[in-house]
Amino acid sequence: MEVVKKIFKVIGKILLVLLILLIICIIGIFIYHRIMISKNKEFLKEKGYYDPVSVGDYSLNVQKTGNENGDHRIVILSGAGPCYRLFMKDYASYLQDEDQVIFLSRAGYDASDDSKKDMTVENVVEDYRKALENAGVQKPYLLMPHSLGSIYASYWVSKYPDEIEAMVNLDGSSPKPIDSPEEGPGKDLIYYLANLGVGDVAFHAFIPRDPDYTADEQRAFDIMYTSTLASSSIYEEGKYFERNINDTWNALVPNDVPKLYICFSNGFRTADEVNKYIDDNGGFDECFTVNRFADGFEGSDEERRAYAVDIMLEEVAKERSEVIDPYIEKLGNCQIKDFPGDHFEYQYRPEECAKIAKEFIDSLD
């Protein structure tokens, strides 16, 4: 019995030592994280990835690139994620010679400060407007949103059409009526871990390094990504997701501002287009975008593929008729151009996508 007690006593001491070491490690990581916040922002500023512009009690990151003497001020509005400056670097390169391209980060994104206000579509757009004005960007703007950025751009162009020269929507989320908008979840474990500093030491255990990035680009990506995860604004934005979709739908007013919607993920119209996409993306088993439609279907590989293609086309047709087409009609003066592919197709075929955008922009002159 005495031997057992001694064993448990030793185990208890070991666990206590391990607990103390864990606490010391956590405190050390947190202190390192706090020290690196200002150093990381200095690095981003030095490398041209961070230019804070005040919108009142806090600042947004406004990254001006391209030809400042160009005819157009193209304002990139990101989707629900950070680092669009790097995700879009190849695509934007085809626009920057002729026009100024501004990456406008909303509160919490890419080292922007957290907002002191609710992340409603009204407040986000007002922040955008103040940031561009205080940054000295001349009106009118050519809005170029992707994904969730479309909600803010659509509200903006309807509310303040005189400020907008045109809009090029890259597979944007479509506003729609929601009878009873629900509040989304708030902060989660990732937020608290990011603020503790875990991302500073373990980021690449979850997000692989990009072999196409230079050392400076990779560090900028890491900083912008981890700082975004540590912001409260992106989680507050999630809380208002359905409300913002509904409020934007209600705010839509047709006007004469020229608009183009480049449709990626819902741009498939034929089985040949879907099959080409599958083949270009590693085959059916590797192409999750399509093969998920075959879940539960039993049959040969050819039958599963044909079934998935048919179901996908049905889903696309439904999304077009029930969501995208009503949005395009209510938005007014909007062309739609099919460019079937991934939701981030501008990354995979940047030159072709930029050509579509440039042809539209050139038509404005």
mmCIF file of C-alpha atoms in Angstrom:
data_model
loop_
_atom_site.group_PDB
_atom_site.id
_atom_site.type_symbol
_atom_site.label_atom_id
_atom_site.label_comp_id
_atom_site.label_asym_id
_atom_site.label_seq_id
_atom_site.Cartn_x
_atom_site.Cartn_y
_atom_site.Cartn_z
ATOM 1 C CA MET A 1 0.000 0.000 0.000
ATOM 2 C CA GLU A 2 2.861 2.358 0.866
ATOM 3 C CA VAL A 3 4.431 1.631 -2.521
ATOM 4 C CA VAL A 4 1.196 2.608 -4.285
ATOM 5 C CA LYS A 5 1.034 5.878 -2.321
ATOM 6 C CA LYS A 6 4.611 6.679 -3.226
ATOM 7 C CA ILE A 7 3.894 6.002 -6.904
ATOM 8 C CA PHE A 8 0.865 8.316 -6.866
ATOM 9 C CA LYS A 9 2.885 10.942 -5.020
ATOM 10 C CA VAL A 10 5.599 10.821 -7.664
ATOM 11 C CA ILE A 11 3.012 10.985 -10.452
ATOM 12 C CA GLY A 12 1.382 13.952 -8.732
ATOM 13 C CA LYS A 13 4.692 15.794 -8.524
ATOM 14 C CA ILE A 14 5.413 15.080 -12.172
ATOM 15 C CA LEU A 15 1.988 16.344 -13.206
ATOM 16 C CA LEU A 16 2.452 19.458 -11.074
ATOM 17 C CA VAL A 17 5.831 20.157 -12.683
ATOM 18 C CA LEU A 18 4.325 19.621 -16.137
ATOM 19 C CA LEU A 19 1.463 21.966 -15.292
ATOM 20 C CA ILE A 20 3.878 24.642 -14.089
ATOM 21 C CA LEU A 21 5.957 24.240 -17.248
ATOM 22 C CA LEU A 22 2.813 24.494 -19.376
ATOM 23 C CA ILE A 23 1.747 27.690 -17.616
ATOM 24 C CA ILE A 24 5.243 29.162 -18.043
ATOM 25 C CA CYS A 25 5.159 28.188 -21.734
ATOM 26 C CA ILE A 26 1.735 29.799 -22.234
ATOM 27 C CA ILE A 27 2.850 32.991 -20.482
ATOM 28 C CA GLY A 28 5.995 33.059 -22.590
ATOM 29 C CA ILE A 29 4.049 32.620 -25.835
ATOM 30 C CA PHE A 30 1.626 35.379 -24.803
ATOM 31 C CA ILE A 31 4.433 37.808 -23.943
ATOM 32 C CA TYR A 32 6.168 37.023 -27.242
ATOM 33 C CA HIS A 33 2.873 37.572 -29.086
ATOM 34 C CA ARG A 34 2.323 40.989 -27.495
ATOM 35 C CA ILE A 35 5.890 42.072 -28.260
ATOM 36 C CA MET A 36 5.557 40.984 -31.902
ATOM 37 C CA ILE A 37 2.307 42.855 -32.626
ATOM 38 C CA SER A 38 4.018 46.221 -33.118
ATOM 39 C CA LYS A 39 7.065 44.649 -34.782
ATOM 40 C CA ASN A 40 4.848 42.803 -37.245
ATOM 41 C CA LYS A 41 2.972 45.971 -38.145
ATOM 42 C CA GLU A 42 6.285 47.741 -38.702
ATOM 43 C CA PHE A 43 7.319 44.957 -41.080
ATOM 44 C CA LEU A 44 4.031 45.152 -43.002
ATOM 45 C CA LYS A 45 4.358 48.923 -43.280
ATOM 46 C CA GLU A 46 7.963 48.716 -44.453
ATOM 47 C CA LYS A 47 7.056 46.175 -47.146
ATOM 48 C CA GLY A 48 3.981 48.067 -48.347
ATOM 49 C CA TYR A 49 1.320 45.759 -46.907
ATOM 50 C CA TYR A 50 0.036 48.101 -44.221
ATOM 51 C CA ASP A 51 -1.058 51.723 -44.445
ATOM 52 C CA PRO A 52 -3.432 52.549 -41.579
ATOM 53 C CA VAL A 53 -6.005 55.243 -42.270
ATOM 54 C CA SER A 54 -8.160 56.648 -39.480
ATOM 55 C CA VAL A 55 -11.941 56.318 -39.665
ATOM 56 C CA GLY A 56 -12.479 57.861 -36.239
ATOM 57 C CA ASP A 57 -11.487 55.910 -33.144
ATOM 58 C CA TYR A 58 -9.703 53.205 -35.121
ATOM 59 C CA SER A 59 -7.911 52.662 -38.415
ATOM 60 C CA LEU A 60 -8.364 50.502 -41.496
ATOM 61 C CA ASN A 61 -5.586 49.136 -43.682
ATOM 62 C CA VAL A 62 -5.690 50.860 -47.096
ATOM 63 C CA GLN A 63 -3.075 49.430 -49.481
ATOM 64 C CA LYS A 64 -2.620 51.564 -52.595
ATOM 65 C CA THR A 65 -0.964 49.810 -55.523
ATOM 66 C CA GLY A 66 -0.665 50.245 -59.251
ATOM 67 C CA ASN A 67 -0.769 53.392 -61.362
ATOM 68 C CA GLU A 68 -1.882 56.298 -59.167
ATOM 69 C CA ASN A 69 -2.272 58.412 -62.313
ATOM 70 C CA GLY A 70 -4.508 55.880 -64.034
ATOM 71 C CA ASP A 71 -8.026 56.631 -65.208
ATOM 72 C CA HIS A 72 -9.702 54.363 -62.662
ATOM 73 C CA ARG A 73 -9.478 53.761 -58.917
ATOM 74 C CA ILE A 74 -10.224 50.045 -58.549
ATOM 75 C CA VAL A 75 -11.201 49.231 -54.970
ATOM 76 C CA ILE A 76 -10.846 45.557 -54.012
ATOM 77 C CA LEU A 77 -13.305 44.458 -51.315
ATOM 78 C CA SER A 78 -12.355 41.097 -49.846
ATOM 79 C CA GLY A 79 -14.573 38.172 -49.032
ATOM 80 C CA ALA A 80 -14.742 36.535 -45.603
ATOM 81 C CA GLY A 81 -11.016 36.029 -45.290
ATOM 82 C CA PRO A 82 -7.680 37.853 -45.040
ATOM 83 C CA CYS A 83 -4.683 38.274 -47.348
ATOM 84 C CA TYR A 84 -6.444 39.247 -50.582
ATOM 85 C CA ARG A 85 -3.449 41.397 -51.473
ATOM 86 C CA LEU A 86 -1.484 38.152 -51.856
ATOM 87 C CA PHE A 87 -4.293 35.924 -53.116
ATOM 88 C CA MET A 88 -4.943 38.457 -55.878
ATOM 89 C CA LYS A 89 -1.359 39.392 -56.683
ATOM 90 C CA ASP A 90 -1.309 37.698 -60.109
ATOM 91 C CA TYR A 91 -4.809 38.830 -61.065
ATOM 92 C CA ALA A 92 -4.160 42.406 -59.903
ATOM 93 C CA SER A 93 -0.885 42.570 -61.832
ATOM 94 C CA TYR A 94 -2.901 42.703 -65.062
ATOM 95 C CA LEU A 95 -4.776 45.786 -63.811
ATOM 96 C CA GLN A 96 -2.041 47.734 -62.028
ATOM 97 C CA ASP A 97 -0.145 49.014 -65.073
ATOM 98 C CA GLU A 98 -3.064 51.116 -66.275
ATOM 99 C CA ASP A 99 -5.046 51.814 -63.105
ATOM 100 C CA GLN A 100 -4.685 52.316 -59.390
ATOM 101 C CA VAL A 101 -5.712 49.241 -57.406
ATOM 102 C CA ILE A 102 -6.612 49.747 -53.749
ATOM 103 C CA PHE A 103 -6.965 46.849 -51.328
ATOM 104 C CA LEU A 104 -9.412 48.170 -48.750
ATOM 105 C CA SER A 105 -9.474 46.010 -45.615
ATOM 106 C CA ARG A 106 -12.440 46.320 -43.302
ATOM 107 C CA ALA A 107 -12.167 46.319 -39.528
ATOM 108 C CA GLY A 108 -10.257 43.352 -38.129
ATOM 109 C CA TYR A 109 -8.816 42.251 -41.466
ATOM 110 C CA ASP A 110 -5.135 42.328 -42.441
ATOM 111 C CA ALA A 111 -3.930 44.281 -39.379
ATOM 112 C CA SER A 112 -6.813 46.778 -39.458
ATOM 113 C CA ASP A 113 -8.006 47.758 -35.986
ATOM 114 C CA ASP A 114 -11.118 46.210 -34.519
ATOM 115 C CA SER A 115 -14.262 48.248 -35.030
ATOM 116 C CA LYS A 116 -15.793 50.139 -32.137
ATOM 117 C CA LYS A 117 -19.209 49.637 -33.748
ATOM 118 C CA ASP A 118 -21.428 46.722 -34.753
ATOM 119 C CA MET A 119 -20.363 45.117 -38.028
ATOM 120 C CA THR A 120 -23.588 45.933 -39.831
ATOM 121 C CA VAL A 121 -23.518 46.574 -43.554
ATOM 122 C CA GLU A 122 -24.304 50.244 -42.879
ATOM 123 C CA ASN A 123 -21.343 50.668 -40.522
ATOM 124 C CA VAL A 124 -18.923 48.717 -42.711
ATOM 125 C CA VAL A 125 -19.747 50.811 -45.784
ATOM 126 C CA GLU A 126 -19.455 54.056 -43.814
ATOM 127 C CA ASP A 127 -15.997 52.923 -42.650
ATOM 128 C CA TYR A 128 -15.037 52.131 -46.237
ATOM 129 C CA ARG A 129 -16.130 55.574 -47.403
ATOM 130 C CA LYS A 130 -14.276 57.395 -44.614
ATOM 131 C CA ALA A 131 -11.126 55.358 -45.175
ATOM 132 C CA LEU A 132 -10.949 56.170 -48.890
ATOM 133 C CA GLU A 133 -11.736 59.835 -48.316
ATOM 134 C CA ASN A 134 -9.128 60.153 -45.552
ATOM 135 C CA ALA A 135 -6.609 58.290 -47.703
ATOM 136 C CA GLY A 136 -7.083 60.881 -50.423
ATOM 137 C CA VAL A 137 -8.474 58.475 -53.008
ATOM 138 C CA GLN A 138 -10.343 60.446 -55.625
ATOM 139 C CA LYS A 139 -13.973 59.647 -56.433
ATOM 140 C CA PRO A 140 -15.600 57.986 -58.276
ATOM 141 C CA TYR A 141 -14.481 54.469 -57.337
ATOM 142 C CA LEU A 142 -14.667 51.290 -59.344
ATOM 143 C CA LEU A 143 -15.702 48.657 -56.806
ATOM 144 C CA MET A 144 -14.360 45.140 -57.311
ATOM 145 C CA PRO A 145 -15.722 42.827 -54.612
ATOM 146 C CA HIS A 146 -15.244 39.094 -54.272
ATOM 147 C CA SER A 147 -17.556 36.735 -52.374
ATOM 148 C CA LEU A 148 -18.864 38.399 -49.178
ATOM 149 C CA GLY A 149 -17.465 41.741 -50.345
ATOM 150 C CA SER A 150 -20.368 41.827 -52.811
ATOM 151 C CA ILE A 151 -22.826 42.458 -49.967
ATOM 152 C CA TYR A 152 -21.042 45.653 -48.985
ATOM 153 C CA ALA A 153 -20.430 46.756 -52.578
ATOM 154 C CA SER A 154 -24.074 46.197 -53.537
ATOM 155 C CA TYR A 155 -25.277 48.267 -50.594
ATOM 156 C CA TRP A 156 -22.707 50.957 -51.395
ATOM 157 C CA VAL A 157 -23.604 51.274 -55.073
ATOM 158 C CA SER A 158 -27.308 51.471 -54.224
ATOM 159 C CA LYS A 159 -26.916 53.933 -51.356
ATOM 160 C CA TYR A 160 -24.266 56.209 -52.887
ATOM 161 C CA PRO A 161 -24.349 55.732 -56.680
ATOM 162 C CA ASP A 162 -22.717 59.115 -57.330
ATOM 163 C CA GLU A 163 -19.528 57.840 -55.682
ATOM 164 C CA ILE A 164 -19.292 54.749 -57.858
ATOM 165 C CA GLU A 165 -18.050 54.709 -61.440
ATOM 166 C CA ALA A 166 -18.785 51.020 -61.960
ATOM 167 C CA MET A 167 -18.732 47.642 -60.226
ATOM 168 C CA VAL A 168 -17.018 44.415 -61.288
ATOM 169 C CA ASN A 169 -18.317 41.626 -59.070
ATOM 170 C CA LEU A 170 -16.088 38.532 -58.844
ATOM 171 C CA ASP A 171 -18.433 35.657 -58.008
ATOM 172 C CA GLY A 172 -19.960 37.719 -55.245
ATOM 173 C CA SER A 173 -22.433 36.618 -52.618
ATOM 174 C CA SER A 174 -25.934 37.623 -53.665
ATOM 175 C CA PRO A 175 -28.155 39.580 -51.283
ATOM 176 C CA LYS A 176 -31.552 37.978 -50.783
ATOM 177 C CA PRO A 177 -34.604 38.408 -48.574
ATOM 178 C CA ILE A 178 -34.509 36.481 -45.292
ATOM 179 C CA ASP A 179 -37.760 36.490 -43.332
ATOM 180 C CA SER A 180 -36.202 36.094 -39.891
ATOM 181 C CA PRO A 181 -32.451 36.742 -39.961
ATOM 182 C CA GLU A 182 -30.689 34.754 -37.264
ATOM 183 C CA GLU A 183 -27.648 35.910 -35.362
ATOM 184 C CA GLY A 184 -24.556 33.898 -36.191
ATOM 185 C CA PRO A 185 -22.110 32.479 -33.647
ATOM 186 C CA GLY A 186 -19.673 34.852 -32.004
ATOM 187 C CA LYS A 187 -16.091 34.262 -30.918
ATOM 188 C CA ASP A 188 -14.812 30.703 -30.844
ATOM 189 C CA LEU A 189 -11.748 28.843 -29.585
ATOM 190 C CA ILE A 190 -9.649 30.001 -32.544
ATOM 191 C CA TYR A 191 -10.111 33.625 -31.466
ATOM 192 C CA TYR A 192 -8.822 32.962 -27.966
ATOM 193 C CA LEU A 193 -5.925 30.808 -29.149
ATOM 194 C CA ALA A 194 -4.933 33.482 -31.661
ATOM 195 C CA ASN A 195 -4.962 36.160 -28.965
ATOM 196 C CA LEU A 196 -2.922 33.913 -26.728
ATOM 197 C CA GLY A 197 -0.279 33.840 -29.456
ATOM 198 C CA VAL A 198 -0.529 30.199 -30.514
ATOM 199 C CA GLY A 199 -0.591 31.207 -34.178
ATOM 200 C CA ASP A 200 2.763 32.959 -33.808
ATOM 201 C CA VAL A 201 4.500 29.673 -33.030
ATOM 202 C CA ALA A 202 2.262 27.009 -34.593
ATOM 203 C CA PHE A 203 0.587 28.638 -37.603
ATOM 204 C CA HIS A 204 2.222 26.394 -40.187
ATOM 205 C CA ALA A 205 1.143 23.281 -38.355
ATOM 206 C CA PHE A 206 -2.299 24.066 -39.828
ATOM 207 C CA ILE A 207 -1.668 26.311 -42.847
ATOM 208 C CA PRO A 208 1.143 25.114 -45.161
ATOM 209 C CA ARG A 209 3.682 27.535 -46.551
ATOM 210 C CA ASP A 210 3.105 28.647 -50.128
ATOM 211 C CA PRO A 211 6.065 27.640 -52.320
ATOM 212 C CA ASP A 212 5.277 30.490 -54.717
ATOM 213 C CA TYR A 213 5.684 33.193 -52.065
ATOM 214 C CA THR A 214 8.950 34.991 -51.403
ATOM 215 C CA ALA A 215 10.161 35.071 -47.797
ATOM 216 C CA ASP A 216 8.705 38.568 -47.347
ATOM 217 C CA GLU A 217 5.386 37.569 -48.914
ATOM 218 C CA GLN A 218 5.130 34.508 -46.689
ATOM 219 C CA ARG A 219 5.820 36.535 -43.558
ATOM 220 C CA ALA A 220 3.287 39.185 -44.624
ATOM 221 C CA PHE A 221 0.732 36.432 -45.258
ATOM 222 C CA ASP A 222 1.378 34.889 -41.838
ATOM 223 C CA ILE A 223 1.051 38.217 -40.027
ATOM 224 C CA MET A 224 -2.124 39.306 -41.818
ATOM 225 C CA TYR A 225 -3.736 35.903 -41.409
ATOM 226 C CA THR A 226 -2.987 35.466 -37.703
ATOM 227 C CA SER A 227 -3.877 39.076 -36.861
ATOM 228 C CA THR A 228 -7.227 38.608 -38.591
ATOM 229 C CA LEU A 229 -7.974 35.464 -36.594
ATOM 230 C CA ALA A 230 -7.185 37.422 -33.423
ATOM 231 C CA SER A 231 -9.616 40.241 -34.199
ATOM 232 C CA SER A 232 -13.088 40.369 -32.712
ATOM 233 C CA SER A 233 -14.560 42.191 -35.730
ATOM 234 C CA ILE A 234 -14.560 39.168 -38.032
ATOM 235 C CA TYR A 235 -16.567 37.188 -35.487
ATOM 236 C CA GLU A 236 -18.940 40.119 -35.007
ATOM 237 C CA GLU A 237 -19.282 40.226 -38.795
ATOM 238 C CA GLY A 238 -20.388 36.595 -38.687
ATOM 239 C CA LYS A 239 -23.080 37.477 -36.148
ATOM 240 C CA TYR A 240 -24.585 39.967 -38.606
ATOM 241 C CA PHE A 241 -24.206 37.785 -41.698
ATOM 242 C CA GLU A 242 -27.892 37.038 -42.360
ATOM 243 C CA ARG A 243 -29.026 40.476 -41.282
ATOM 244 C CA ASN A 244 -26.555 42.123 -43.669
ATOM 245 C CA ILE A 245 -27.697 39.932 -46.566
ATOM 246 C CA ASN A 246 -31.308 40.850 -45.895
ATOM 247 C CA ASP A 247 -30.645 44.550 -45.255
ATOM 248 C CA THR A 248 -28.642 44.824 -48.464
ATOM 249 C CA TRP A 249 -31.454 43.202 -50.429
ATOM 250 C CA ASN A 250 -33.897 45.743 -49.022
ATOM 251 C CA ALA A 251 -31.506 48.591 -49.833
ATOM 252 C CA LEU A 252 -30.983 47.631 -53.492
ATOM 253 C CA VAL A 253 -32.111 50.360 -55.869
ATOM 254 C CA PRO A 254 -31.626 50.061 -59.641
ATOM 255 C CA ASN A 255 -29.476 52.836 -61.064
ATOM 256 C CA ASP A 256 -27.376 53.684 -64.101
ATOM 257 C CA VAL A 257 -24.011 52.688 -62.625
ATOM 258 C CA PRO A 258 -22.535 50.060 -65.026
ATOM 259 C CA LYS A 259 -22.077 46.692 -63.363
ATOM 260 C CA LEU A 260 -20.579 43.344 -64.347
ATOM 261 C CA TYR A 261 -21.055 40.071 -62.485
ATOM 262 C CA ILE A 262 -18.390 37.499 -63.385
ATOM 263 C CA CYS A 263 -19.892 34.165 -62.397
ATOM 264 C CA PHE A 264 -17.421 31.439 -61.386
ATOM 265 C CA SER A 265 -18.953 28.757 -59.181
ATOM 266 C CA ASN A 266 -22.429 29.141 -60.687
ATOM 267 C CA GLY A 267 -21.202 29.777 -64.215
ATOM 268 C CA PHE A 268 -21.538 26.175 -65.399
ATOM 269 C CA ARG A 269 -24.208 25.788 -68.085
ATOM 270 C CA THR A 270 -23.364 22.472 -69.774
ATOM 271 C CA ALA A 271 -22.058 19.022 -68.844
ATOM 272 C CA ASP A 272 -19.038 19.632 -71.085
ATOM 273 C CA GLU A 273 -18.050 22.639 -68.968
ATOM 274 C CA VAL A 274 -18.322 20.646 -65.741
ATOM 275 C CA ASN A 275 -16.384 17.708 -67.176
ATOM 276 C CA LYS A 276 -13.608 20.011 -68.385
ATOM 277 C CA TYR A 277 -13.431 21.511 -64.913
ATOM 278 C CA ILE A 278 -13.165 18.038 -63.386
ATOM 279 C CA ASP A 279 -10.364 17.009 -65.763
ATOM 280 C CA ASP A 280 -8.488 20.288 -65.209
ATOM 281 C CA ASN A 281 -8.609 19.740 -61.451
ATOM 282 C CA GLY A 282 -7.154 16.288 -61.064
ATOM 283 C CA GLY A 283 -10.094 14.080 -62.013
ATOM 284 C CA PHE A 284 -13.376 13.266 -60.313
ATOM 285 C CA ASP A 285 -12.017 11.854 -57.051
ATOM 286 C CA GLU A 286 -9.816 14.905 -56.508
ATOM 287 C CA CYS A 287 -12.469 17.455 -57.460
ATOM 288 C CA PHE A 288 -14.462 17.856 -54.249
ATOM 289 C CA THR A 289 -16.508 20.697 -55.733
ATOM 290 C CA VAL A 290 -18.222 18.137 -57.961
ATOM 291 C CA ASN A 291 -17.782 14.701 -56.367
ATOM 292 C CA ARG A 292 -19.647 15.729 -53.213
ATOM 293 C CA PHE A 293 -22.819 15.663 -55.309
ATOM 294 C CA ALA A 294 -22.378 11.890 -55.710
ATOM 295 C CA ASP A 295 -22.482 11.138 -51.971
ATOM 296 C CA GLY A 296 -24.631 8.053 -51.391
ATOM 297 C CA PHE A 297 -24.914 7.173 -55.068
ATOM 298 C CA GLU A 298 -23.875 3.619 -55.921
ATOM 299 C CA GLY A 299 -22.682 2.642 -59.368
ATOM 300 C CA SER A 300 -19.644 2.585 -61.610
ATOM 301 C CA ASP A 301 -17.169 5.452 -61.644
ATOM 302 C CA GLU A 302 -18.638 6.695 -64.917
ATOM 303 C CA GLU A 303 -22.184 6.558 -63.548
ATOM 304 C CA ARG A 304 -21.212 8.344 -60.337
ATOM 305 C CA ARG A 305 -19.510 11.075 -62.334
ATOM 306 C CA ALA A 306 -22.455 11.523 -64.713
ATOM 307 C CA TYR A 307 -24.858 11.605 -61.763
ATOM 308 C CA ALA A 308 -22.775 14.214 -59.922
ATOM 309 C CA VAL A 309 -22.530 16.389 -63.035
ATOM 310 C CA ASP A 310 -26.317 16.330 -63.504
ATOM 311 C CA ILE A 311 -26.983 17.172 -59.851
ATOM 312 C CA MET A 312 -24.446 19.989 -59.914
ATOM 313 C CA LEU A 313 -26.034 21.519 -63.009
ATOM 314 C CA GLU A 314 -29.438 21.318 -61.321
ATOM 315 C CA GLU A 315 -28.055 23.071 -58.236
ATOM 316 C CA VAL A 316 -26.410 25.758 -60.339
ATOM 317 C CA ALA A 317 -29.606 26.358 -62.338
ATOM 318 C CA LYS A 318 -31.579 26.655 -59.099
ATOM 319 C CA GLU A 319 -29.094 29.110 -57.579
ATOM 320 C CA ARG A 320 -29.115 31.182 -60.760
ATOM 321 C CA SER A 321 -32.905 31.383 -61.041
ATOM 322 C CA GLU A 322 -33.728 31.787 -57.347
ATOM 323 C CA VAL A 323 -30.848 33.908 -56.049
ATOM 324 C CA ILE A 324 -28.460 35.377 -58.619
ATOM 325 C CA ASP A 325 -30.915 36.402 -61.332
ATOM 326 C CA PRO A 326 -33.260 38.227 -58.905
ATOM 327 C CA TYR A 327 -30.232 39.993 -57.422
ATOM 328 C CA ILE A 328 -28.929 41.043 -60.852
ATOM 329 C CA GLU A 329 -32.372 42.320 -61.850
ATOM 330 C CA LYS A 330 -32.908 44.312 -58.661
ATOM 331 C CA LEU A 331 -29.363 45.706 -58.769
ATOM 332 C CA GLY A 332 -30.027 47.129 -62.223
ATOM 333 C CA ASN A 333 -27.817 47.820 -65.254
ATOM 334 C CA CYS A 334 -25.788 44.680 -64.603
ATOM 335 C CA GLN A 335 -24.300 42.327 -67.176
ATOM 336 C CA ILE A 336 -23.452 38.760 -66.248
ATOM 337 C CA LYS A 337 -20.483 36.892 -67.698
ATOM 338 C CA ASP A 338 -20.036 33.168 -67.149
ATOM 339 C CA PHE A 339 -16.479 32.129 -66.264
ATOM 340 C CA PRO A 340 -17.120 28.645 -64.884
ATOM 341 C CA GLY A 341 -14.755 27.352 -62.247
ATOM 342 C CA ASP A 342 -13.783 27.527 -58.603
ATOM 343 C CA HIS A 343 -15.001 30.301 -56.299
ATOM 344 C CA PHE A 344 -11.396 31.600 -56.370
ATOM 345 C CA GLU A 345 -10.975 31.168 -60.117
ATOM 346 C CA TYR A 346 -9.274 34.555 -60.402
ATOM 347 C CA GLN A 347 -6.320 32.848 -58.644
ATOM 348 C CA TYR A 348 -6.139 29.909 -61.023
ATOM 349 C CA ARG A 349 -6.761 31.725 -64.315
ATOM 350 C CA PRO A 350 -5.757 35.290 -63.441
ATOM 351 C CA GLU A 351 -4.960 36.525 -66.946
ATOM 352 C CA GLU A 352 -8.218 35.278 -68.453
ATOM 353 C CA CYS A 353 -10.276 36.646 -65.587
ATOM 354 C CA ALA A 354 -8.489 40.009 -65.702
ATOM 355 C CA LYS A 355 -9.109 40.190 -69.449
ATOM 356 C CA ILE A 356 -12.864 40.011 -68.867
ATOM 357 C CA ALA A 357 -12.650 42.734 -66.229
ATOM 358 C CA LYS A 358 -10.409 44.942 -68.396
ATOM 359 C CA GLU A 359 -12.679 44.686 -71.426
ATOM 360 C CA PHE A 360 -15.565 45.896 -69.288
ATOM 361 C CA ILE A 361 -13.483 48.688 -67.726
ATOM 362 C CA ASP A 362 -12.222 49.806 -71.125
ATOM 363 C CA SER A 363 -15.810 50.034 -72.330
ATOM 364 C CA LEU A 364 -16.439 52.712 -69.691
ATOM 365 C CA ASP A 365 -13.998 55.159 -71.327
#
